[in-house]
């Protein structure tokens, strides 16, 4: 996994967590769901990159 990919995925994950927190604070279910979706998407990307890295070695 390249450094740029790691950084991009981490930023996306943190953005998702932030949206979830704001959604929790404001009781906005749509924002909470959007945050969860972003975080899950980022985690899947990170897992895929780790699998690719494992096969490169």
Coordinates of N, CA and C in Angstrom, one line a residue:
X1 N 0.9 -1.2 0.0 CA 0.0 0.0 0.0 C 0.9 1.2 0.0
X2 N 0.7 2.1 -0.9 CA 1.5 3.3 -1.0 C 1.1 4.2 0.1
X3 N 2.1 5.1 0.4 CA 1.8 6.1 1.5 C 0.6 7.0 1.2
X4 N 0.5 7.4 -0.1 CA -0.6 8.2 -0.5 C -2.0 7.5 -0.3
X5 N -2.0 6.2 -0.6 CA -3.3 5.5 -0.4 C -3.6 5.4 1.0
X6 N -2.6 5.1 1.9 CA -2.8 5.0 3.3 C -3.4 6.3 3.9
X7 N -2.8 7.4 3.4 CA -3.2 8.7 3.9 C -4.6 9.0 3.5
X8 N -4.9 8.8 2.2 CA -6.2 9.0 1.7 C -7.3 8.2 2.4
X9 N -7.0 6.9 2.6 CA -7.9 6.1 3.3 C -8.1 6.5 4.8
X10 N -7.1 6.9 5.4 CA -7.1 7.3 6.8 C -8.0 8.6 6.9
X11 N -7.8 9.5 6.0 CA -8.5 10.8 6.0 C -10.0 10.5 5.8
X12 N -10.3 9.6 4.9 CA -11.7 9.2 4.6 C -12.3 8.5 5.9
X13 N -11.5 7.7 6.6 CA -12.0 7.0 7.8 C -12.3 8.1 8.9
X14 N -11.4 9.0 9.0 CA -11.6 10.0 10.1 C -12.7 11.0 9.7
X15 N -12.9 11.2 8.5 CA -14.1 12.0 8.0 C -15.4 11.3 8.4
X16 N -15.4 10.0 8.2 CA -16.6 9.2 8.5 C -16.9 9.2 10.0
X17 N -15.8 9.1 10.8 CA -16.0 9.1 12.2 C -16.5 10.5 12.7
X18 N -16.0 11.6 12.1 CA -16.4 12.9 12.4 C -17.9 13.1 12.1
X19 N -18.3 12.6 10.9 CA -19.7 12.8 10.6 C -20.6 12.0 11.5
X20 N -20.1 10.8 11.9 CA -20.9 10.0 12.9 C -21.1 10.8 14.2
X21 N -20.0 11.4 14.7 CA -20.0 12.1 15.9 C -20.9 13.3 15.8
X22 N -20.9 14.1 14.7 CA -21.8 15.2 14.6 C -23.2 14.7 14.5
X23 N -23.4 13.6 13.8 CA -24.8 13.1 13.7 C -25.3 12.6 15.0
X24 N -24.4 12.1 15.9 CA -24.8 11.7 17.2 C -25.2 12.9 18.0
X25 N -24.4 14.0 17.9 CA -24.6 15.2 18.7 C -25.9 15.9 18.3
X26 N -26.2 15.9 17.0 CA -27.3 16.6 16.5 C -28.5 15.7 16.3
X27 N -28.4 14.4 16.6 CA -29.5 13.4 16.4 C -29.9 13.4 15.0
X28 N -28.9 13.5 14.1 CA -29.2 13.4 12.6 C -28.8 12.0 12.1
X29 N -29.8 11.2 12.0 CA -29.6 9.8 11.6 C -29.0 9.6 10.2
X30 N -29.4 10.5 9.3 CA -28.8 10.5 7.9 C -27.3 10.8 7.9
X31 N -26.9 11.7 8.7 CA -25.4 12.0 8.8 C -24.7 10.9 9.5
X32 N -25.3 10.3 10.5 CA -24.7 9.1 11.1 C -24.5 8.0 10.1
X33 N -25.5 7.7 9.3 CA -25.4 6.6 8.3 C -24.4 7.0 7.3
X34 N -24.3 8.2 6.9 CA -23.3 8.6 5.9 C -21.9 8.4 6.4
X35 N -21.7 8.8 7.7 CA -20.4 8.6 8.3 C -20.0 7.1 8.4
X36 N -21.0 6.3 8.8 CA -20.7 4.9 8.9 C -20.3 4.3 7.5
X37 N -21.0 4.7 6.5 CA -20.8 4.3 5.1 C -19.3 4.7 4.7
X38 N -19.0 5.9 5.0 CA -17.6 6.3 4.6 C -16.5 5.5 5.4
X39 N -16.8 5.3 6.6 CA -15.8 4.6 7.4 C -15.7 3.2 6.9
X40 N -16.8 2.5 6.7 CA -16.8 1.1 6.2 C -16.1 1.0 4.8
X41 N -16.4 2.0 4.0 CA -15.7 2.0 2.6 C -14.2 2.1 2.8
X42 N -13.8 3.0 3.6 CA -12.4 3.2 3.9 C -11.7 1.9 4.4
X43 N -12.4 1.3 5.4 CA -11.8 0.1 5.9 C -11.7 -1.1 4.9
X44 N -12.7 -1.1 4.0 CA -12.6 -2.1 2.9 C -11.5 -1.9 2.0
X45 N -11.3 -0.6 1.7 CA -10.1 -0.2 0.8 C -8.8 -0.6 1.5
X46 N -8.7 -0.3 2.8 CA -7.5 -0.6 3.5 C -7.2 -2.1 3.5
X47 N -8.3 -2.9 3.7 CA -8.1 -4.4 3.7 C -7.7 -4.9 2.3
X48 N -8.3 -4.3 1.3 CA -7.9 -4.7 -0.1 C -6.5 -4.4 -0.4
X49 N -6.0 -3.3 0.0 CA -4.6 -2.9 -0.2 C -3.7 -3.8 0.6
X50 N -4.1 -4.2 1.8 CA -3.2 -5.1 2.6 C -3.1 -6.5 1.9
X51 N -4.2 -6.9 1.3 CA -4.2 -8.2 0.6 C -3.3 -8.1 -0.6
X52 N -3.4 -7.0 -1.3 CA -2.5 -6.8 -2.5 C -1.0 -6.8 -2.1
X53 N -0.7 -6.1 -1.0 CA 0.6 -6.0 -0.5 C 1.1 -7.4 -0.1
X54 N 0.3 -8.2 0.5 CA 0.7 -9.5 0.9 C 1.1 -10.4 -0.3
X55 N 0.4 -10.3 -1.4 CA 0.7 -11.1 -2.6 C 1.9 -10.5 -3.3
X56 N 2.3 -9.3 -3.1 CA 3.4 -8.7 -3.8 C 4.8 -9.2 -3.2
X57 N 4.7 -9.6 -2.0 CA 6.0 -10.1 -1.3 C 6.3 -11.4 -1.6

